[in-house]
Each structure stands twice: as C-alpha cells, then as structure tokens.
Amino acid sequence: MPVFIENFDLSILRAIDSLNIPFLNVIAQGFSLLCEHGLLPILLALALLVPKRTRRVGMAMAVALLLSVIFTNITIKPLVARPRPYVKYDIQVSALLPHDLSFPSGHTSVAFAAAVAYAATVWRKHRGVAIAAIAVALLVGLSRIWLKVHYPSDVIVGALLGSIYGLAAAAIARLISRKFPKLNLD
C-alpha cells in the first residue's frame, strides 16, 4: 500500500484503539457476524429464490455473492496479500482474529454485493427497505474497522467492489428475466 494510505489507515485505527467503549464493541461484533462466511446473505438469497414474486431479487443477490467470492476473496486478496492490521502493528483487536488476508474486506464486499443487488432490484417499489439494506451493509463495513480487523481502506474498497458486483448482478437478473420469461423471474 502507498505510504499515505497506510498512514491514513493507521491514524484511524489508532484513534479507535484509544477509545474503549465496550457496548460499541458488542454492537460491532453483532453487525460483523451478519456476514460471517457470507452465511446470512446466502440464506437470504436462497430464501428469496423460492417465491415467484421475489425470485429475481434472489437471483440478483446470489449472482452478486458469487461475484464477490470469486473476485474479492479468491482473486484480489491473494494478489494484494495485505496482512491484517493486528499482524503488522500493535493494535488490540475487539473480535475473533481472522487469519486470512486483509485487502479488500470480504465481509464488506459480501454485505454491499447483497444489499446493492437487493436495492437495485426493488428500488421502485420498496425504497425504504432498499435504503435499510444499504445502511446495514454500511454498518457491517464500519464494524470491521471498529473491531480493528480491517484497515479503513480495506473496507472502502470492499464497499466499492461489492456495489459494483451488486449493480452488475441486478442488471444480469433483469436481462435474464427479459430474455427467458419462462423462468418466472418477475
């Protein structure tokens, strides 16, 4: 990472490290757990695939999650190979220690991929729920910084990538529903 990004990241993590607010640690752990191994977004996508009226949303979310795993976790993380902040610096972590690489944040990528795919698919009819989904994804990302298991730049890039995956997946689901109406995706 460029030095100015490393300095930016470290200054934020040290500022958080100087704060000791136990109830926020618990809240952050809760939001972080929402995307542990992608389990909740995967279950939501599968549940939305079942009813005909939510099938397109479920498909968009499933495709977005697949894109996130392939590109964020399998491709980019090993290429960049950035160690976690607590591995490189003396920083107290407020969560279970993940032992994989740091950049970009997989939790944040998955959260934004699912939320943006959902929001892009239901925006016209359910704006309030779409905004809530994005807000939860944002809180998942912020929780990863608060718990000090990711650098802020990991989370920012994870959110951007997840958003791209979500928008692409919503477009793919829309295209498939138009090209193959017998799949009942609408």
PDB file of C-alpha atoms in Angstrom:
ATOM      1  CA  MET A   1       0.000   0.000   0.000  1.00  0.00           C
ATOM      2  CA  PRO A   2       1.182   3.552  -0.648  1.00  0.00           C
ATOM      3  CA  VAL A   3       2.554   5.253   2.464  1.00  0.00           C
ATOM      4  CA  PHE A   4      -0.142   7.954   2.586  1.00  0.00           C
ATOM      5  CA  ILE A   5      -2.895   5.294   2.594  1.00  0.00           C
ATOM      6  CA  GLU A   6      -1.057   3.282   5.246  1.00  0.00           C
ATOM      7  CA  ASN A   7      -0.698   6.445   7.390  1.00  0.00           C
ATOM      8  CA  PHE A   8      -4.377   7.332   6.914  1.00  0.00           C
ATOM      9  CA  ASP A   9      -5.448   3.795   7.854  1.00  0.00           C
ATOM     10  CA  LEU A  10      -3.168   3.591  10.858  1.00  0.00           C
ATOM     11  CA  SER A  11      -4.227   7.009  12.226  1.00  0.00           C
ATOM     12  CA  ILE A  12      -7.887   5.943  12.188  1.00  0.00           C
ATOM     13  CA  LEU A  13      -7.161   2.559  13.752  1.00  0.00           C
ATOM     14  CA  ARG A  14      -5.025   4.125  16.495  1.00  0.00           C
ATOM     15  CA  ALA A  15      -7.793   6.668  17.223  1.00  0.00           C
ATOM     16  CA  ILE A  16     -10.312   3.831  17.557  1.00  0.00           C
ATOM     17  CA  ASP A  17      -7.797   1.871  19.649  1.00  0.00           C
ATOM     18  CA  SER A  18      -7.586   4.808  22.090  1.00  0.00           C
ATOM     19  CA  LEU A  19     -11.355   4.669  22.609  1.00  0.00           C
ATOM     20  CA  ASN A  20     -12.642   1.991  24.903  1.00  0.00           C
ATOM     21  CA  ILE A  21     -16.416   1.722  24.551  1.00  0.00           C
ATOM     22  CA  PRO A  22     -17.400  -1.858  25.416  1.00  0.00           C
ATOM     23  CA  PHE A  23     -21.057  -1.619  24.313  1.00  0.00           C
ATOM     24  CA  LEU A  24     -19.959  -0.463  20.833  1.00  0.00           C
ATOM     25  CA  ASN A  25     -17.650  -3.476  20.650  1.00  0.00           C
ATOM     26  CA  VAL A  26     -20.649  -5.737  21.260  1.00  0.00           C
ATOM     27  CA  ILE A  27     -22.775  -3.934  18.657  1.00  0.00           C
ATOM     28  CA  ALA A  28     -19.931  -4.051  16.122  1.00  0.00           C
ATOM     29  CA  GLN A  29     -19.440  -7.770  16.744  1.00  0.00           C
ATOM     30  CA  GLY A  30     -23.147  -8.308  16.070  1.00  0.00           C
ATOM     31  CA  PHE A  31     -23.026  -6.475  12.731  1.00  0.00           C
ATOM     32  CA  SER A  32     -19.810  -8.238  11.795  1.00  0.00           C
ATOM     33  CA  LEU A  33     -21.376 -11.627  12.486  1.00  0.00           C
ATOM     34  CA  LEU A  34     -24.172 -10.888   9.993  1.00  0.00           C
ATOM     35  CA  CYS A  35     -21.762 -11.609   7.148  1.00  0.00           C
ATOM     36  CA  GLU A  36     -19.535 -14.237   8.754  1.00  0.00           C
ATOM     37  CA  HIS A  37     -18.717 -16.682   5.941  1.00  0.00           C
ATOM     38  CA  GLY A  38     -21.456 -14.905   3.954  1.00  0.00           C
ATOM     39  CA  LEU A  39     -23.982 -17.102   5.740  1.00  0.00           C
ATOM     40  CA  LEU A  40     -26.864 -14.651   6.302  1.00  0.00           C
ATOM     41  CA  PRO A  41     -26.702 -13.095   2.800  1.00  0.00           C
ATOM     42  CA  ILE A  42     -26.539 -16.587   1.268  1.00  0.00           C
ATOM     43  CA  LEU A  43     -29.551 -17.750   3.286  1.00  0.00           C
ATOM     44  CA  LEU A  44     -31.491 -14.607   2.344  1.00  0.00           C
ATOM     45  CA  ALA A  45     -30.684 -15.062  -1.346  1.00  0.00           C
ATOM     46  CA  LEU A  46     -31.785 -18.700  -1.230  1.00  0.00           C
ATOM     47  CA  ALA A  47     -34.999 -17.811   0.623  1.00  0.00           C
ATOM     48  CA  LEU A  48     -35.790 -15.114  -1.947  1.00  0.00           C
ATOM     49  CA  LEU A  49     -35.254 -17.564  -4.825  1.00  0.00           C
ATOM     50  CA  VAL A  50     -38.194 -19.721  -3.690  1.00  0.00           C
ATOM     51  CA  PRO A  51     -41.296 -17.485  -4.059  1.00  0.00           C
ATOM     52  CA  LYS A  52     -42.006 -16.463  -7.644  1.00  0.00           C
ATOM     53  CA  ARG A  53     -42.526 -12.803  -6.716  1.00  0.00           C
ATOM     54  CA  THR A  54     -39.010 -12.476  -5.176  1.00  0.00           C
ATOM     55  CA  ARG A  55     -37.116 -14.806  -7.499  1.00  0.00           C
ATOM     56  CA  ARG A  56     -35.384 -12.045  -9.468  1.00  0.00           C
ATOM     57  CA  VAL A  57     -34.165 -10.430  -6.240  1.00  0.00           C
ATOM     58  CA  GLY A  58     -32.861 -13.779  -5.016  1.00  0.00           C
ATOM     59  CA  MET A  59     -31.094 -14.395  -8.313  1.00  0.00           C
ATOM     60  CA  ALA A  60     -29.502 -10.946  -8.290  1.00  0.00           C
ATOM     61  CA  MET A  61     -28.282 -11.441  -4.724  1.00  0.00           C
ATOM     62  CA  ALA A  62     -26.946 -14.943  -5.457  1.00  0.00           C
ATOM     63  CA  VAL A  63     -25.033 -13.739  -8.529  1.00  0.00           C
ATOM     64  CA  ALA A  64     -23.648 -10.748  -6.597  1.00  0.00           C
ATOM     65  CA  LEU A  65     -22.461 -13.018  -3.781  1.00  0.00           C
ATOM     66  CA  LEU A  66     -20.822 -15.347  -6.269  1.00  0.00           C
ATOM     67  CA  LEU A  67     -19.024 -12.416  -7.923  1.00  0.00           C
ATOM     68  CA  SER A  68     -17.851 -11.217  -4.508  1.00  0.00           C
ATOM     69  CA  VAL A  69     -16.393 -14.588  -3.571  1.00  0.00           C
ATOM     70  CA  ILE A  70     -14.690 -15.105  -6.937  1.00  0.00           C
ATOM     71  CA  PHE A  71     -13.180 -11.651  -7.325  1.00  0.00           C
ATOM     72  CA  THR A  72     -12.698 -10.334  -3.786  1.00  0.00           C
ATOM     73  CA  ASN A  73     -11.769 -13.453  -1.830  1.00  0.00           C
ATOM     74  CA  ILE A  74     -10.319 -15.797  -4.427  1.00  0.00           C
ATOM     75  CA  THR A  75      -8.652 -13.304  -6.787  1.00  0.00           C
ATOM     76  CA  ILE A  76      -7.824  -9.922  -5.240  1.00  0.00           C
ATOM     77  CA  LYS A  77      -6.949 -10.885  -1.648  1.00  0.00           C
ATOM     78  CA  PRO A  78      -4.180 -13.325  -2.646  1.00  0.00           C
ATOM     79  CA  LEU A  79      -2.831 -10.914  -5.289  1.00  0.00           C
ATOM     80  CA  VAL A  80      -2.521  -7.996  -2.858  1.00  0.00           C
ATOM     81  CA  ALA A  81      -1.634 -10.178   0.177  1.00  0.00           C
ATOM     82  CA  ARG A  82      -2.023  -7.395   2.732  1.00  0.00           C
ATOM     83  CA  PRO A  83      -1.665  -8.625   6.318  1.00  0.00           C
ATOM     84  CA  ARG A  84      -4.291  -7.731   8.914  1.00  0.00           C
ATOM     85  CA  PRO A  85      -3.624  -4.586  10.988  1.00  0.00           C
ATOM     86  CA  TYR A  86      -3.025  -6.522  14.212  1.00  0.00           C
ATOM     87  CA  VAL A  87      -0.399  -8.666  12.450  1.00  0.00           C
ATOM     88  CA  LYS A  88       1.633  -5.646  11.344  1.00  0.00           C
ATOM     89  CA  TYR A  89       1.009  -3.205  14.207  1.00  0.00           C
ATOM     90  CA  ASP A  90       0.478  -3.333  17.941  1.00  0.00           C
ATOM     91  CA  ILE A  91      -3.300  -2.936  17.866  1.00  0.00           C
ATOM     92  CA  GLN A  92      -5.755  -4.541  20.266  1.00  0.00           C
ATOM     93  CA  VAL A  93      -8.485  -6.368  18.377  1.00  0.00           C
ATOM     94  CA  SER A  94     -12.044  -6.441  19.711  1.00  0.00           C
ATOM     95  CA  ALA A  95     -13.135  -9.619  17.914  1.00  0.00           C
ATOM     96  CA  LEU A  96     -12.129 -13.115  16.977  1.00  0.00           C
ATOM     97  CA  LEU A  97      -8.932 -12.972  14.999  1.00  0.00           C
ATOM     98  CA  PRO A  98      -9.414 -13.779  11.330  1.00  0.00           C
ATOM     99  CA  HIS A  99      -6.358 -15.463   9.879  1.00  0.00           C
ATOM    100  CA  ASP A 100      -6.799 -14.680   6.194  1.00  0.00           C
ATOM    101  CA  LEU A 101      -5.619 -11.591   4.360  1.00  0.00           C
ATOM    102  CA  SER A 102      -6.960  -8.083   4.846  1.00  0.00           C
ATOM    103  CA  PHE A 103      -7.442  -6.319   1.489  1.00  0.00           C
ATOM    104  CA  PRO A 104     -10.217  -5.874   0.479  1.00  0.00           C
ATOM    105  CA  SER A 105     -12.724  -6.620   3.219  1.00  0.00           C
ATOM    106  CA  GLY A 106     -14.659  -9.754   2.307  1.00  0.00           C
ATOM    107  CA  HIS A 107     -17.371  -9.055   4.898  1.00  0.00           C
ATOM    108  CA  THR A 108     -17.928  -5.592   3.436  1.00  0.00           C
ATOM    109  CA  SER A 109     -17.818  -6.826  -0.148  1.00  0.00           C
ATOM    110  CA  VAL A 110     -20.417  -9.509   0.573  1.00  0.00           C
ATOM    111  CA  ALA A 111     -22.630  -7.110   2.541  1.00  0.00           C
ATOM    112  CA  PHE A 112     -22.616  -4.463  -0.205  1.00  0.00           C
ATOM    113  CA  ALA A 113     -22.951  -7.019  -3.015  1.00  0.00           C
ATOM    114  CA  ALA A 114     -26.106  -8.447  -1.447  1.00  0.00           C
ATOM    115  CA  ALA A 115     -27.531  -5.094  -0.331  1.00  0.00           C
ATOM    116  CA  VAL A 116     -26.927  -3.281  -3.620  1.00  0.00           C
ATOM    117  CA  ALA A 117     -28.263  -6.207  -5.677  1.00  0.00           C
ATOM    118  CA  TYR A 118     -31.358  -6.186  -3.474  1.00  0.00           C
ATOM    119  CA  ALA A 119     -31.735  -2.404  -3.542  1.00  0.00           C
ATOM    120  CA  ALA A 120     -31.218  -2.120  -7.298  1.00  0.00           C
ATOM    121  CA  THR A 121     -33.868  -4.768  -7.895  1.00  0.00           C
ATOM    122  CA  VAL A 122     -36.583  -3.466  -5.535  1.00  0.00           C
ATOM    123  CA  TRP A 123     -35.872   0.299  -5.590  1.00  0.00           C
ATOM    124  CA  ARG A 124     -39.048   1.332  -7.437  1.00  0.00           C
ATOM    125  CA  LYS A 125     -41.424  -0.468  -5.078  1.00  0.00           C
ATOM    126  CA  HIS A 126     -39.562  -0.655  -1.756  1.00  0.00           C
ATOM    127  CA  ARG A 127     -37.213   2.302  -1.370  1.00  0.00           C
ATOM    128  CA  GLY A 128     -37.309   2.266   2.412  1.00  0.00           C
ATOM    129  CA  VAL A 129     -36.265  -1.387   2.628  1.00  0.00           C
ATOM    130  CA  ALA A 130     -33.609  -0.828  -0.047  1.00  0.00           C
ATOM    131  CA  ILE A 131     -32.121   2.057   1.952  1.00  0.00           C
ATOM    132  CA  ALA A 132     -32.216  -0.062   5.123  1.00  0.00           C
ATOM    133  CA  ALA A 133     -30.307  -2.847   3.328  1.00  0.00           C
ATOM    134  CA  ILE A 134     -27.587  -0.385   2.287  1.00  0.00           C
ATOM    135  CA  ALA A 135     -27.459   1.027   5.836  1.00  0.00           C
ATOM    136  CA  VAL A 136     -26.922  -2.472   7.269  1.00  0.00           C
ATOM    137  CA  ALA A 137     -24.128  -3.094   4.743  1.00  0.00           C
ATOM    138  CA  LEU A 138     -22.510   0.191   5.790  1.00  0.00           C
ATOM    139  CA  LEU A 139     -22.704  -0.831   9.447  1.00  0.00           C
ATOM    140  CA  VAL A 140     -21.120  -4.198   8.622  1.00  0.00           C
ATOM    141  CA  GLY A 141     -18.218  -2.383   6.980  1.00  0.00           C
ATOM    142  CA  LEU A 142     -17.838   0.101   9.826  1.00  0.00           C
ATOM    143  CA  SER A 143     -17.907  -2.768  12.313  1.00  0.00           C
ATOM    144  CA  ARG A 144     -14.846  -4.300  10.642  1.00  0.00           C
ATOM    145  CA  ILE A 145     -12.932  -1.044  11.192  1.00  0.00           C
ATOM    146  CA  TRP A 146     -14.230  -0.590  14.749  1.00  0.00           C
ATOM    147  CA  LEU A 147     -13.175  -4.136  15.646  1.00  0.00           C
ATOM    148  CA  LYS A 148      -9.772  -3.340  14.090  1.00  0.00           C
ATOM    149  CA  VAL A 149      -9.679  -6.444  11.920  1.00  0.00           C
ATOM    150  CA  HIS A 150      -9.511  -4.309   8.747  1.00  0.00           C
ATOM    151  CA  TYR A 151      -7.913  -1.087   7.671  1.00  0.00           C
ATOM    152  CA  PRO A 152     -10.373   1.635   6.590  1.00  0.00           C
ATOM    153  CA  SER A 153      -9.089   1.386   3.002  1.00  0.00           C
ATOM    154  CA  ASP A 154      -9.907  -2.366   3.015  1.00  0.00           C
ATOM    155  CA  VAL A 155     -13.499  -1.515   3.875  1.00  0.00           C
ATOM    156  CA  ILE A 156     -13.794   1.355   1.396  1.00  0.00           C
ATOM    157  CA  VAL A 157     -12.575  -0.827  -1.472  1.00  0.00           C
ATOM    158  CA  GLY A 158     -14.716  -3.759  -0.275  1.00  0.00           C
ATOM    159  CA  ALA A 159     -17.788  -1.491  -0.351  1.00  0.00           C
ATOM    160  CA  LEU A 160     -16.965  -0.192  -3.837  1.00  0.00           C
ATOM    161  CA  LEU A 161     -16.343  -3.673  -5.229  1.00  0.00           C
ATOM    162  CA  GLY A 162     -19.456  -5.091  -3.548  1.00  0.00           C
ATOM    163  CA  SER A 163     -21.524  -2.256  -5.003  1.00  0.00           C
ATOM    164  CA  ILE A 164     -20.186  -2.991  -8.483  1.00  0.00           C
ATOM    165  CA  TYR A 165     -20.995  -6.698  -8.074  1.00  0.00           C
ATOM    166  CA  GLY A 166     -24.491  -5.845  -6.832  1.00  0.00           C
ATOM    167  CA  LEU A 167     -25.258  -3.499  -9.736  1.00  0.00           C
ATOM    168  CA  ALA A 168     -23.862  -5.975 -12.269  1.00  0.00           C
ATOM    169  CA  ALA A 169     -25.865  -8.828 -10.763  1.00  0.00           C
ATOM    170  CA  ALA A 170     -29.098  -6.801 -10.768  1.00  0.00           C
ATOM    171  CA  ALA A 171     -28.528  -5.996 -14.445  1.00  0.00           C
ATOM    172  CA  ILE A 172     -27.831  -9.667 -15.208  1.00  0.00           C
ATOM    173  CA  ALA A 173     -31.003 -10.766 -13.383  1.00  0.00           C
ATOM    174  CA  ARG A 174     -33.044  -8.124 -15.254  1.00  0.00           C
ATOM    175  CA  LEU A 175     -31.588  -9.241 -18.604  1.00  0.00           C
ATOM    176  CA  ILE A 176     -32.240 -12.929 -17.889  1.00  0.00           C
ATOM    177  CA  SER A 177     -35.818 -12.205 -16.820  1.00  0.00           C
ATOM    178  CA  ARG A 178     -36.453 -10.391 -20.133  1.00  0.00           C
ATOM    179  CA  LYS A 179     -34.707 -12.967 -22.341  1.00  0.00           C
ATOM    180  CA  PHE A 180     -36.175 -16.008 -20.617  1.00  0.00           C
ATOM    181  CA  PRO A 181     -39.679 -15.134 -19.353  1.00  0.00           C
ATOM    182  CA  LYS A 182     -40.491 -18.798 -18.717  1.00  0.00           C
ATOM    183  CA  LEU A 183     -38.039 -18.790 -15.810  1.00  0.00           C
ATOM    184  CA  ASN A 184     -40.614 -16.737 -13.865  1.00  0.00           C
ATOM    185  CA  LEU A 185     -38.119 -14.212 -12.523  1.00  0.00           C
ATOM    186  CA  ASP A 186     -40.613 -11.363 -12.340  1.00  0.00           C
TER     187      ASP A 186
END
